[in-house]
Amino acid sequence: MLISLGRRHLGEAAIRATLAPAREEAIANIRRGQHQGVFAGHVAAPVLAQALEALMPALAEENAASTWADPMGEAAAAA
C-alpha cells in the first residue's frame, strides 16, 4: 500500500530508485533459482522481479478490501 501511495505522491522515478536495492535482491534470487532449475528460464529475471513487484500491491489491496479471507496477510505474503 505504501508503494502505491508513494507512486502517486513521489512519482515513479523516486519509487524506482527507492526500491532498487530490493529489486536487485529479487533479481539475484530469481537468477539463482533459474540457474538451479527451480524457476523457468524463459522469462528474464528482471522481468519476473518487476512482475512480482507489481503483484504485491494488488495482493495487499485485495487483502485490505476484505475480499480475501486472510486477516494476517500470510497467504498474500506466501503468494
PDB file with SEQRES, HELIX, SHEET and CRYST1 records, atoms N, CA, C and O in Angstrom:
SEQRES   1 A   79  MET LEU ILE SER LEU GLY ARG ARG HIS LEU GLY GLU ALA          
SEQRES   2 A   79  ALA ILE ARG ALA THR LEU ALA PRO ALA ARG GLU GLU ALA          
SEQRES   3 A   79  ILE ALA ASN ILE ARG ARG GLY GLN HIS GLN GLY VAL PHE          
SEQRES   4 A   79  ALA GLY HIS VAL ALA ALA PRO VAL LEU ALA GLN ALA LEU          
SEQRES   5 A   79  GLU ALA LEU MET PRO ALA LEU ALA GLU GLU ASN ALA ALA          
SEQRES   6 A   79  SER THR TRP ALA ASP PRO MET GLY GLU ALA ALA ALA ALA          
SEQRES   7 A   79  ALA                                                          
HELIX    1 AA1 LEU A    2  HIS A    9  1                                   8    
HELIX    2 AA2 GLU A   12  HIS A   35  1                                  24    
HELIX    3 AA3 ALA A   45  ALA A   64  1                                  20    
HELIX    4 AA4 GLU A   74  ALA A   78  1                                   5    
CRYST1    1.000    1.000    1.000  90.00  90.00  90.00 P 1           1          
ATOM      1  N   MET A   1       0.822  -1.179   0.000  1.00  0.00           N  
ATOM      2  CA  MET A   1       0.000   0.000   0.000  1.00  0.00           C  
ATOM      3  C   MET A   1       0.875   1.255   0.000  1.00  0.00           C  
ATOM      4  O   MET A   1       0.565   2.235  -0.676  1.00  0.00           O  
ATOM      5  N   LEU A   2       1.961   1.216   0.758  1.00  0.00           N  
ATOM      6  CA  LEU A   2       2.854   2.375   0.797  1.00  0.00           C  
ATOM      7  C   LEU A   2       3.487   2.641  -0.563  1.00  0.00           C  
ATOM      8  O   LEU A   2       3.710   3.792  -0.939  1.00  0.00           O  
ATOM      9  N   ILE A   3       3.774   1.572  -1.296  1.00  0.00           N  
ATOM     10  CA  ILE A   3       4.351   1.751  -2.627  1.00  0.00           C  
ATOM     11  C   ILE A   3       3.345   2.438  -3.537  1.00  0.00           C  
ATOM     12  O   ILE A   3       3.705   3.339  -4.294  1.00  0.00           O  
ATOM     13  N   SER A   4       2.087   2.018  -3.468  1.00  0.00           N  
ATOM     14  CA  SER A   4       1.053   2.652  -4.295  1.00  0.00           C  
ATOM     15  C   SER A   4       0.914   4.131  -3.961  1.00  0.00           C  
ATOM     16  O   SER A   4       0.822   4.965  -4.862  1.00  0.00           O  
ATOM     17  N   LEU A   5       0.898   4.460  -2.681  1.00  0.00           N  
ATOM     18  CA  LEU A   5       0.811   5.861  -2.268  1.00  0.00           C  
ATOM     19  C   LEU A   5       2.042   6.643  -2.710  1.00  0.00           C  
ATOM     20  O   LEU A   5       1.934   7.780  -3.168  1.00  0.00           O  
ATOM     21  N   GLY A   6       3.197   6.032  -2.570  1.00  0.00           N  
ATOM     22  CA  GLY A   6       4.427   6.691  -2.976  1.00  0.00           C  
ATOM     23  C   GLY A   6       4.452   7.005  -4.456  1.00  0.00           C  
ATOM     24  O   GLY A   6       4.919   8.066  -4.867  1.00  0.00           O  
ATOM     25  N   ARG A   7       3.946   6.076  -5.258  1.00  0.00           N  
ATOM     26  CA  ARG A   7       3.917   6.321  -6.707  1.00  0.00           C  
ATOM     27  C   ARG A   7       3.056   7.531  -7.023  1.00  0.00           C  
ATOM     28  O   ARG A   7       3.393   8.329  -7.897  1.00  0.00           O  
ATOM     29  N   ARG A   8       1.950   7.665  -6.313  1.00  0.00           N  
ATOM     30  CA  ARG A   8       1.053   8.799  -6.562  1.00  0.00           C  
ATOM     31  C   ARG A   8       1.664  10.111  -6.099  1.00  0.00           C  
ATOM     32  O   ARG A   8       1.536  11.128  -6.781  1.00  0.00           O  
ATOM     33  N   HIS A   9       2.326  10.101  -4.949  1.00  0.00           N  
ATOM     34  CA  HIS A   9       2.791  11.353  -4.353  1.00  0.00           C  
ATOM     35  C   HIS A   9       4.244  11.707  -4.689  1.00  0.00           C  
ATOM     36  O   HIS A   9       4.579  12.882  -4.836  1.00  0.00           O  
ATOM     37  N   LEU A  10       5.093  10.703  -4.807  1.00  0.00           N  
ATOM     38  CA  LEU A  10       6.509  10.971  -5.063  1.00  0.00           C  
ATOM     39  C   LEU A  10       6.881  10.851  -6.528  1.00  0.00           C  
ATOM     40  O   LEU A  10       7.847  11.463  -6.986  1.00  0.00           O  
ATOM     41  N   GLY A  11       6.125  10.076  -7.247  1.00  0.00           N  
ATOM     42  CA  GLY A  11       6.435   9.844  -8.662  1.00  0.00           C  
ATOM     43  C   GLY A  11       7.144   8.525  -8.866  1.00  0.00           C  
ATOM     44  O   GLY A  11       7.793   7.996  -7.964  1.00  0.00           O  
ATOM     45  N   GLU A  12       7.008   8.010 -10.062  1.00  0.00           N  
ATOM     46  CA  GLU A  12       7.564   6.698 -10.395  1.00  0.00           C  
ATOM     47  C   GLU A  12       9.080   6.660 -10.276  1.00  0.00           C  
ATOM     48  O   GLU A  12       9.633   5.675  -9.785  1.00  0.00           O  
ATOM     49  N   ALA A  13       9.759   7.705 -10.711  1.00  0.00           N  
ATOM     50  CA  ALA A  13      11.229   7.707 -10.673  1.00  0.00           C  
ATOM     51  C   ALA A  13      11.753   7.590  -9.243  1.00  0.00           C  
ATOM     52  O   ALA A  13      12.695   6.839  -8.992  1.00  0.00           O  
ATOM     53  N   ALA A  14      11.162   8.314  -8.319  1.00  0.00           N  
ATOM     54  CA  ALA A  14      11.602   8.266  -6.919  1.00  0.00           C  
ATOM     55  C   ALA A  14      11.347   6.893  -6.308  1.00  0.00           C  
ATOM     56  O   ALA A  14      12.177   6.375  -5.560  1.00  0.00           O  
ATOM     57  N   ILE A  15      10.208   6.312  -6.628  1.00  0.00           N  
ATOM     58  CA  ILE A  15       9.890   4.984  -6.085  1.00  0.00           C  
ATOM     59  C   ILE A  15      10.827   3.939  -6.673  1.00  0.00           C  
ATOM     60  O   ILE A  15      11.305   3.062  -5.952  1.00  0.00           O  
ATOM     61  N   ARG A  16      11.097   4.020  -7.981  1.00  0.00           N  
ATOM     62  CA  ARG A  16      12.017   3.055  -8.603  1.00  0.00           C  
ATOM     63  C   ARG A  16      13.398   3.140  -7.954  1.00  0.00           C  
ATOM     64  O   ARG A  16      14.024   2.111  -7.703  1.00  0.00           O  
ATOM     65  N   ALA A  17      13.870   4.333  -7.684  1.00  0.00           N  
ATOM     66  CA  ALA A  17      15.178   4.500  -7.047  1.00  0.00           C  
ATOM     67  C   ALA A  17      15.170   3.946  -5.623  1.00  0.00           C  
ATOM     68  O   ALA A  17      16.133   3.312  -5.191  1.00  0.00           O  
ATOM     69  N   THR A  18      14.094   4.186  -4.909  1.00  0.00           N  
ATOM     70  CA  THR A  18      13.983   3.695  -3.530  1.00  0.00           C  
ATOM     71  C   THR A  18      13.939   2.178  -3.476  1.00  0.00           C  
ATOM     72  O   THR A  18      14.538   1.563  -2.593  1.00  0.00           O  
ATOM     73  N   LEU A  19      13.227   1.576  -4.423  1.00  0.00           N  
ATOM     74  CA  LEU A  19      13.065   0.120  -4.437  1.00  0.00           C  
ATOM     75  C   LEU A  19      14.204  -0.614  -5.143  1.00  0.00           C  
ATOM     76  O   LEU A  19      14.219  -1.844  -5.168  1.00  0.00           O  
ATOM     77  N   ALA A  20      15.151   0.118  -5.715  1.00  0.00           N  
ATOM     78  CA  ALA A  20      16.227  -0.511  -6.480  1.00  0.00           C  
ATOM     79  C   ALA A  20      16.981  -1.595  -5.692  1.00  0.00           C  
ATOM     80  O   ALA A  20      17.211  -2.672  -6.242  1.00  0.00           O  
ATOM     81  N   PRO A  21      17.374  -1.363  -4.437  1.00  0.00           N  
ATOM     82  CA  PRO A  21      18.082  -2.433  -3.711  1.00  0.00           C  
ATOM     83  C   PRO A  21      17.235  -3.701  -3.541  1.00  0.00           C  
ATOM     84  O   PRO A  21      17.746  -4.811  -3.685  1.00  0.00           O  
ATOM     85  N   ALA A  22      15.975  -3.542  -3.243  1.00  0.00           N  
ATOM     86  CA  ALA A  22      15.097  -4.715  -3.088  1.00  0.00           C  
ATOM     87  C   ALA A  22      14.904  -5.402  -4.434  1.00  0.00           C  
ATOM     88  O   ALA A  22      14.873  -6.631  -4.504  1.00  0.00           O  
ATOM     89  N   ARG A  23      14.774  -4.624  -5.496  1.00  0.00           N  
ATOM     90  CA  ARG A  23      14.614  -5.203  -6.828  1.00  0.00           C  
ATOM     91  C   ARG A  23      15.857  -5.991  -7.223  1.00  0.00           C  
ATOM     92  O   ARG A  23      15.743  -7.088  -7.768  1.00  0.00           O  
ATOM     93  N   GLU A  24      17.038  -5.448  -6.957  1.00  0.00           N  
ATOM     94  CA  GLU A  24      18.282  -6.150  -7.285  1.00  0.00           C  
ATOM     95  C   GLU A  24      18.390  -7.463  -6.507  1.00  0.00           C  
ATOM     96  O   GLU A  24      18.858  -8.468  -7.043  1.00  0.00           O  
ATOM     97  N   GLU A  25      17.965  -7.455  -5.269  1.00  0.00           N  
ATOM     98  CA  GLU A  25      17.968  -8.687  -4.465  1.00  0.00           C  
ATOM     99  C   GLU A  25      16.995  -9.707  -5.050  1.00  0.00           C  
ATOM    100  O   GLU A  25      17.309 -10.895  -5.129  1.00  0.00           O  
ATOM    101  N   ALA A  26      15.828  -9.248  -5.455  1.00  0.00           N  
ATOM    102  CA  ALA A  26      14.846 -10.151  -6.061  1.00  0.00           C  
ATOM    103  C   ALA A  26      15.394 -10.728  -7.365  1.00  0.00           C  
ATOM    104  O   ALA A  26      15.241 -11.920  -7.628  1.00  0.00           O  
ATOM    105  N   ILE A  27      16.026  -9.891  -8.176  1.00  0.00           N  
ATOM    106  CA  ILE A  27      16.611 -10.363  -9.438  1.00  0.00           C  
ATOM    107  C   ILE A  27      17.676 -11.416  -9.168  1.00  0.00           C  
ATOM    108  O   ILE A  27      17.727 -12.440  -9.849  1.00  0.00           O  
ATOM    109  N   ALA A  28      18.528 -11.167  -8.175  1.00  0.00           N  
ATOM    110  CA  ALA A  28      19.584 -12.132  -7.840  1.00  0.00           C  
ATOM    111  C   ALA A  28      18.980 -13.466  -7.391  1.00  0.00           C  
ATOM    112  O   ALA A  28      19.458 -14.530  -7.784  1.00  0.00           O  
ATOM    113  N   ASN A  29      17.940 -13.406  -6.575  1.00  0.00           N  
ATOM    114  CA  ASN A  29      17.291 -14.636  -6.110  1.00  0.00           C  
ATOM    115  C   ASN A  29      16.639 -15.388  -7.258  1.00  0.00           C  
ATOM    116  O   ASN A  29      16.732 -16.613  -7.330  1.00  0.00           O  
ATOM    117  N   ILE A  30      15.986 -14.673  -8.150  1.00  0.00           N  
ATOM    118  CA  ILE A  30      15.345 -15.317  -9.299  1.00  0.00           C  
ATOM    119  C   ILE A  30      16.398 -15.934 -10.210  1.00  0.00           C  
ATOM    120  O   ILE A  30      16.236 -17.062 -10.676  1.00  0.00           O  
ATOM    121  N   ARG A  31      17.464 -15.204 -10.463  1.00  0.00           N  
ATOM    122  CA  ARG A  31      18.543 -15.755 -11.306  1.00  0.00           C  
ATOM    123  C   ARG A  31      19.132 -17.022 -10.693  1.00  0.00           C  
ATOM    124  O   ARG A  31      19.394 -18.001 -11.392  1.00  0.00           O  
ATOM    125  N   ARG A  32      19.334 -16.987  -9.380  1.00  0.00           N  
ATOM    126  CA  ARG A  32      19.866 -18.163  -8.693  1.00  0.00           C  
ATOM    127  C   ARG A  32      18.905 -19.341  -8.863  1.00  0.00           C  
ATOM    128  O   ARG A  32      19.331 -20.463  -9.137  1.00  0.00           O  
ATOM    129  N   GLY A  33      17.614 -19.080  -8.701  1.00  0.00           N  
ATOM    130  CA  GLY A  33      16.621 -20.129  -8.887  1.00  0.00           C  
ATOM    131  C   GLY A  33      16.572 -20.636 -10.319  1.00  0.00           C  
ATOM    132  O   GLY A  33      16.365 -21.828 -10.547  1.00  0.00           O  
ATOM    133  N   GLN A  34      16.760 -19.744 -11.286  1.00  0.00           N  
ATOM    134  CA  GLN A  34      16.787 -20.166 -12.688  1.00  0.00           C  
ATOM    135  C   GLN A  34      18.005 -21.043 -12.964  1.00  0.00           C  
ATOM    136  O   GLN A  34      17.894 -22.050 -13.663  1.00  0.00           O  
ATOM    137  N   HIS A  35      19.155 -20.674 -12.427  1.00  0.00           N  
ATOM    138  CA  HIS A  35      20.377 -21.466 -12.643  1.00  0.00           C  
ATOM    139  C   HIS A  35      20.264 -22.836 -11.979  1.00  0.00           C  
ATOM    140  O   HIS A  35      20.820 -23.818 -12.472  1.00  0.00           O  
ATOM    141  N   GLN A  36      19.544 -22.897 -10.863  1.00  0.00           N  
ATOM    142  CA  GLN A  36      19.360 -24.167 -10.155  1.00  0.00           C  
ATOM    143  C   GLN A  36      18.218 -24.997 -10.739  1.00  0.00           C  
ATOM    144  O   GLN A  36      18.009 -26.139 -10.332  1.00  0.00           O  
ATOM    145  N   GLY A  37      17.482 -24.429 -11.687  1.00  0.00           N  
ATOM    146  CA  GLY A  37      16.373 -25.147 -12.296  1.00  0.00           C  
ATOM    147  C   GLY A  37      15.088 -25.100 -11.492  1.00  0.00           C  
ATOM    148  O   GLY A  37      14.134 -25.811 -11.806  1.00  0.00           O  
ATOM    149  N   VAL A  38      15.049 -24.267 -10.452  1.00  0.00           N  
ATOM    150  CA  VAL A  38      13.857 -24.128  -9.620  1.00  0.00           C  
ATOM    151  C   VAL A  38      12.815 -23.276 -10.328  1.00  0.00           C  
ATOM    152  O   VAL A  38      11.620 -23.557 -10.243  1.00  0.00           O  
ATOM    153  N   PHE A  39      13.263 -22.230 -11.028  1.00  0.00           N  
ATOM    154  CA  PHE A  39      12.383 -21.340 -11.776  1.00  0.00           C  
ATOM    155  C   PHE A  39      12.645 -21.521 -13.263  1.00  0.00           C  
ATOM    156  O   PHE A  39      13.777 -21.770 -13.678  1.00  0.00           O  
ATOM    157  N   ALA A  40      11.608 -21.396 -14.047  1.00  0.00           N  
ATOM    158  CA  ALA A  40      11.759 -21.455 -15.503  1.00  0.00           C  
ATOM    159  C   ALA A  40      12.651 -20.308 -15.961  1.00  0.00           C  
ATOM    160  O   ALA A  40      12.670 -19.243 -15.345  1.00  0.00           O  
ATOM    161  N   GLY A  41      13.381 -20.529 -17.029  1.00  0.00           N  
ATOM    162  CA  GLY A  41      14.306 -19.518 -17.516  1.00  0.00           C  
ATOM    163  C   GLY A  41      13.859 -18.820 -18.783  1.00  0.00           C  
ATOM    164  O   GLY A  41      14.628 -18.051 -19.360  1.00  0.00           O  
ATOM    165  N   HIS A  42      12.641 -19.063 -19.231  1.00  0.00           N  
ATOM    166  CA  HIS A  42      12.203 -18.469 -20.497  1.00  0.00           C  
ATOM    167  C   HIS A  42      11.801 -17.000 -20.370  1.00  0.00           C  
ATOM    168  O   HIS A  42      11.589 -16.328 -21.380  1.00  0.00           O  
ATOM    169  N   VAL A  43      11.695 -16.502 -19.150  1.00  0.00           N  
ATOM    170  CA  VAL A  43      11.446 -15.079 -18.916  1.00  0.00           C  
ATOM    171  C   VAL A  43      12.627 -14.546 -18.108  1.00  0.00           C  
ATOM    172  O   VAL A  43      13.041 -15.162 -17.126  1.00  0.00           O  
ATOM    173  N   ALA A  44      13.162 -13.409 -18.519  1.00  0.00           N  
ATOM    174  CA  ALA A  44      14.336 -12.837 -17.857  1.00  0.00           C  
ATOM    175  C   ALA A  44      14.038 -12.484 -16.400  1.00  0.00           C  
ATOM    176  O   ALA A  44      12.935 -12.053 -16.066  1.00  0.00           O  
ATOM    177  N   ALA A  45      15.027 -12.672 -15.551  1.00  0.00           N  
ATOM    178  CA  ALA A  45      14.873 -12.405 -14.122  1.00  0.00           C  
ATOM    179  C   ALA A  45      14.395 -10.979 -13.828  1.00  0.00           C  
ATOM    180  O   ALA A  45      13.531 -10.813 -12.966  1.00  0.00           O  
ATOM    181  N   PRO A  46      14.910  -9.942 -14.498  1.00  0.00           N  
ATOM    182  CA  PRO A  46      14.411  -8.589 -14.204  1.00  0.00           C  
ATOM    183  C   PRO A  46      12.915  -8.424 -14.518  1.00  0.00           C  
ATOM    184  O   PRO A  46      12.205  -7.687 -13.833  1.00  0.00           O  
ATOM    185  N   VAL A  47      12.454  -9.116 -15.555  1.00  0.00           N  
ATOM    186  CA  VAL A  47      11.036  -9.035 -15.907  1.00  0.00           C  
ATOM    187  C   VAL A  47      10.198  -9.716 -14.826  1.00  0.00           C  
ATOM    188  O   VAL A  47       9.160  -9.191 -14.423  1.00  0.00           O  
ATOM    189  N   LEU A  48      10.642 -10.876 -14.356  1.00  0.00           N  
ATOM    190  CA  LEU A  48       9.920 -11.570 -13.285  1.00  0.00           C  
ATOM    191  C   LEU A  48       9.930 -10.755 -11.988  1.00  0.00           C  
ATOM    192  O   LEU A  48       8.930 -10.713 -11.271  1.00  0.00           O  
ATOM    193  N   ALA A  49      11.052 -10.114 -11.693  1.00  0.00           N  
ATOM    194  CA  ALA A  49      11.123  -9.286 -10.485  1.00  0.00           C  
ATOM    195  C   ALA A  49      10.137  -8.124 -10.572  1.00  0.00           C  
ATOM    196  O   ALA A  49       9.483  -7.788  -9.585  1.00  0.00           O  
ATOM    197  N   GLN A  50      10.030  -7.516 -11.738  1.00  0.00           N  
ATOM    198  CA  GLN A  50       9.078  -6.418 -11.929  1.00  0.00           C  
ATOM    199  C   GLN A  50       7.646  -6.919 -11.783  1.00  0.00           C  
ATOM    200  O   GLN A  50       6.802  -6.229 -11.210  1.00  0.00           O  
ATOM    201  N   ALA A  51       7.368  -8.110 -12.296  1.00  0.00           N  
ATOM    202  CA  ALA A  51       6.027  -8.679 -12.171  1.00  0.00           C  
ATOM    203  C   ALA A  51       5.682  -8.942 -10.709  1.00  0.00           C  
ATOM    204  O   ALA A  51       4.561  -8.671 -10.278  1.00  0.00           O  
ATOM    205  N   LEU A  52       6.626  -9.462  -9.952  1.00  0.00           N  
ATOM    206  CA  LEU A  52       6.388  -9.682  -8.524  1.00  0.00           C  
ATOM    207  C   LEU A  52       6.154  -8.369  -7.789  1.00  0.00           C  
ATOM    208  O   LEU A  52       5.291  -8.274  -6.916  1.00  0.00           O  
ATOM    209  N   GLU A  53       6.933  -7.363  -8.155  1.00  0.00           N  
ATOM    210  CA  GLU A  53       6.779  -6.047  -7.528  1.00  0.00           C  
ATOM    211  C   GLU A  53       5.388  -5.481  -7.793  1.00  0.00           C  
ATOM    212  O   GLU A  53       4.790  -4.864  -6.911  1.00  0.00           O  
ATOM    213  N   ALA A  54       4.875  -5.683  -8.990  1.00  0.00           N  
ATOM    214  CA  ALA A  54       3.539  -5.205  -9.339  1.00  0.00           C  
ATOM    215  C   ALA A  54       2.451  -6.035  -8.664  1.00  0.00           C  
ATOM    216  O   ALA A  54       1.377  -5.522  -8.351  1.00  0.00           O  
ATOM    217  N   LEU A  55       2.732  -7.307  -8.442  1.00  0.00           N  
ATOM    218  CA  LEU A  55       1.749  -8.197  -7.827  1.00  0.00           C  
ATOM    219  C   LEU A  55       1.502  -7.868  -6.353  1.00  0.00           C  
ATOM    220  O   LEU A  55       0.368  -7.956  -5.882  1.00  0.00           O  
ATOM    221  N   MET A  56       2.534  -7.497  -5.638  1.00  0.00           N  
ATOM    222  CA  MET A  56       2.403  -7.297  -4.190  1.00  0.00           C  
ATOM    223  C   MET A  56       1.386  -6.229  -3.802  1.00  0.00           C  
ATOM    224  O   MET A  56       0.585  -6.486  -2.903  1.00  0.00           O  
ATOM    225  N   PRO A  57       1.364  -5.037  -4.426  1.00  0.00           N  
ATOM    226  CA  PRO A  57       0.326  -4.066  -4.067  1.00  0.00           C  
ATOM    227  C   PRO A  57      -1.084  -4.578  -4.366  1.00  0.00           C  
ATOM    228  O   PRO A  57      -2.023  -4.296  -3.622  1.00  0.00           O  
ATOM    229  N   ALA A  58      -1.227  -5.330  -5.456  1.00  0.00           N  
ATOM    230  CA  ALA A  58      -2.552  -5.873  -5.782  1.00  0.00           C  
ATOM    231  C   ALA A  58      -3.013  -6.850  -4.707  1.00  0.00           C  
ATOM    232  O   ALA A  58      -4.177  -6.829  -4.309  1.00  0.00           O  
ATOM    233  N   LEU A  59      -2.109  -7.705  -4.235  1.00  0.00           N  
ATOM    234  CA  LEU A  59      -2.458  -8.640  -3.164  1.00  0.00           C  
ATOM    235  C   LEU A  59      -2.800  -7.885  -1.878  1.00  0.00           C  
ATOM    236  O   LEU A  59      -3.751  -8.234  -1.178  1.00  0.00           O  
ATOM    237  N   ALA A  60      -2.024  -6.857  -1.576  1.00  0.00           N  
ATOM    238  CA  ALA A  60      -2.290  -6.068  -0.369  1.00  0.00           C  
ATOM    239  C   ALA A  60      -3.634  -5.359  -0.452  1.00  0.00           C  
ATOM    240  O   ALA A  60      -4.368  -5.303   0.535  1.00  0.00           O  
ATOM    241  N   GLU A  61      -3.964  -4.816  -1.624  1.00  0.00           N  
ATOM    242  CA  GLU A  61      -5.248  -4.138  -1.789  1.00  0.00           C  
ATOM    243  C   GLU A  61      -6.410  -5.109  -1.629  1.00  0.00           C  
ATOM    244  O   GLU A  61      -7.404  -4.782  -0.980  1.00  0.00           O  
ATOM    245  N   GLU A  62      -6.298  -6.297  -2.211  1.00  0.00           N  
ATOM    246  CA  GLU A  62      -7.355  -7.295  -2.074  1.00  0.00           C  
ATOM    247  C   GLU A  62      -7.524  -7.707  -0.621  1.00  0.00           C  
ATOM    248  O   GLU A  62      -8.647  -7.865  -0.142  1.00  0.00           O  
ATOM    249  N   ASN A  63      -6.417  -7.880   0.073  1.00  0.00           N  
ATOM    250  CA  ASN A  63      -6.486  -8.262   1.479  1.00  0.00           C  
ATOM    251  C   ASN A  63      -7.116  -7.143   2.312  1.00  0.00           C  
ATOM    252  O   ASN A  63      -7.930  -7.407   3.196  1.00  0.00           O  
ATOM    253  N   ALA A  64      -6.743  -5.910   2.031  1.00  0.00           N  
ATOM    254  CA  ALA A  64      -7.279  -4.769   2.774  1.00  0.00           C  
ATOM    255  C   ALA A  64      -8.762  -4.554   2.500  1.00  0.00           C  
ATOM    256  O   ALA A  64      -9.492  -4.059   3.359  1.00  0.00           O  
ATOM    257  N   ALA A  65      -9.207  -4.927   1.303  1.00  0.00           N  
ATOM    258  CA  ALA A  65     -10.612  -4.737   0.937  1.00  0.00           C  
ATOM    259  C   ALA A  65     -11.501  -5.846   1.497  1.00  0.00           C  
ATOM    260  O   ALA A  65     -12.711  -5.850   1.271  1.00  0.00           O  
ATOM    261  N   SER A  66     -10.903  -6.782   2.225  1.00  0.00           N  
ATOM    262  CA  SER A  66     -11.618  -7.904   2.852  1.00  0.00           C  
ATOM    263  C   SER A  66     -12.277  -8.825   1.840  1.00  0.00           C  
ATOM    264  O   SER A  66     -13.207  -9.555   2.182  1.00  0.00           O  
ATOM    265  N   THR A  67     -11.807  -8.800   0.596  1.00  0.00           N  
ATOM    266  CA  THR A  67     -12.334  -9.744  -0.378  1.00  0.00           C  
ATOM    267  C   THR A  67     -11.574 -11.062  -0.313  1.00  0.00           C  
ATOM    268  O   THR A  67     -11.955 -12.050  -0.940  1.00  0.00           O  
ATOM    269  N   TRP A  68     -10.511 -11.054   0.444  1.00  0.00           N  
ATOM    270  CA  TRP A  68      -9.690 -12.240   0.616  1.00  0.00           C  
ATOM    271  C   TRP A  68      -9.654 -12.524   2.106  1.00  0.00           C  
ATOM    272  O   TRP A  68      -9.225 -11.671   2.883  1.00  0.00           O  
ATOM    273  N   ALA A  69     -10.088 -13.682   2.514  1.00  0.00           N  
ATOM    274  CA  ALA A  69     -10.158 -14.035   3.936  1.00  0.00           C  
ATOM    275  C   ALA A  69      -8.763 -14.393   4.446  1.00  0.00           C  
ATOM    276  O   ALA A  69      -8.469 -15.562   4.692  1.00  0.00           O  
ATOM    277  N   ASP A  70      -7.922 -13.400   4.602  1.00  0.00           N  
ATOM    278  CA  ASP A  70      -6.546 -13.593   5.047  1.00  0.00           C  
ATOM    279  C   ASP A  70      -6.186 -12.462   6.010  1.00  0.00           C  
ATOM    280  O   ASP A  70      -5.362 -11.609   5.681  1.00  0.00           O  
ATOM    281  N   PRO A  71      -6.801 -12.449   7.204  1.00  0.00           N  
ATOM    282  CA  PRO A  71      -6.608 -11.295   8.096  1.00  0.00           C  
ATOM    283  C   PRO A  71      -5.164 -11.028   8.506  1.00  0.00           C  
ATOM    284  O   PRO A  71      -4.822  -9.881   8.791  1.00  0.00           O  
ATOM    285  N   MET A  72      -4.316 -12.035   8.545  1.00  0.00           N  
ATOM    286  CA  MET A  72      -2.935 -11.833   8.941  1.00  0.00           C  
ATOM    287  C   MET A  72      -2.020 -11.545   7.748  1.00  0.00           C  
ATOM    288  O   MET A  72      -0.854 -11.194   7.926  1.00  0.00           O  
ATOM    289  N   GLY A  73      -2.548 -11.694   6.545  1.00  0.00           N  
ATOM    290  CA  GLY A  73      -1.751 -11.445   5.362  1.00  0.00           C  
ATOM    291  C   GLY A  73      -0.778 -12.557   5.028  1.00  0.00           C  
ATOM    292  O   GLY A  73       0.093 -12.380   4.177  1.00  0.00           O  
ATOM    293  N   GLU A  74      -0.912 -13.703   5.686  1.00  0.00           N  
ATOM    294  CA  GLU A  74       0.035 -14.795   5.462  1.00  0.00           C  
ATOM    295  C   GLU A  74      -0.054 -15.363   4.046  1.00  0.00           C  
ATOM    296  O   GLU A  74       0.974 -15.624   3.419  1.00  0.00           O  
ATOM    297  N   ALA A  75      -1.258 -15.554   3.543  1.00  0.00           N  
ATOM    298  CA  ALA A  75      -1.398 -16.093   2.196  1.00  0.00           C  
ATOM    299  C   ALA A  75      -0.873 -15.113   1.157  1.00  0.00           C  
ATOM    300  O   ALA A  75      -0.268 -15.519   0.164  1.00  0.00           O  
ATOM    301  N   ALA A  76      -1.104 -13.825   1.384  1.00  0.00           N  
ATOM    302  CA  ALA A  76      -0.590 -12.807   0.457  1.00  0.00           C  
ATOM    303  C   ALA A  76       0.922 -12.820   0.457  1.00  0.00           C  
ATOM    304  O   ALA A  76       1.541 -12.722  -0.602  1.00  0.00           O  
ATOM    305  N   ALA A  77       1.530 -12.939   1.628  1.00  0.00           N  
ATOM    306  CA  ALA A  77       2.993 -12.972   1.713  1.00  0.00           C  
ATOM    307  C   ALA A  77       3.537 -14.220   1.040  1.00  0.00           C  
ATOM    308  O   ALA A  77       4.550 -14.150   0.344  1.00  0.00           O  
ATOM    309  N   ALA A  78       2.888 -15.354   1.232  1.00  0.00           N  
ATOM    310  CA  ALA A  78       3.351 -16.599   0.611  1.00  0.00           C  
ATOM    311  C   ALA A  78       3.172 -16.551  -0.896  1.00  0.00           C  
ATOM    312  O   ALA A  78       3.995 -17.088  -1.637  1.00  0.00           O  
ATOM    313  N   ALA A  79       2.096 -15.908  -1.361  1.00  0.00           N  
ATOM    314  CA  ALA A  79       1.856 -15.817  -2.805  1.00  0.00           C  
ATOM    315  C   ALA A  79       2.960 -15.012  -3.445  1.00  0.00           C  
ATOM    316  O   ALA A  79       2.954 -14.812  -4.660  1.00  0.00           O  
TER     317      ALA A  79                                                      
END                                                                             
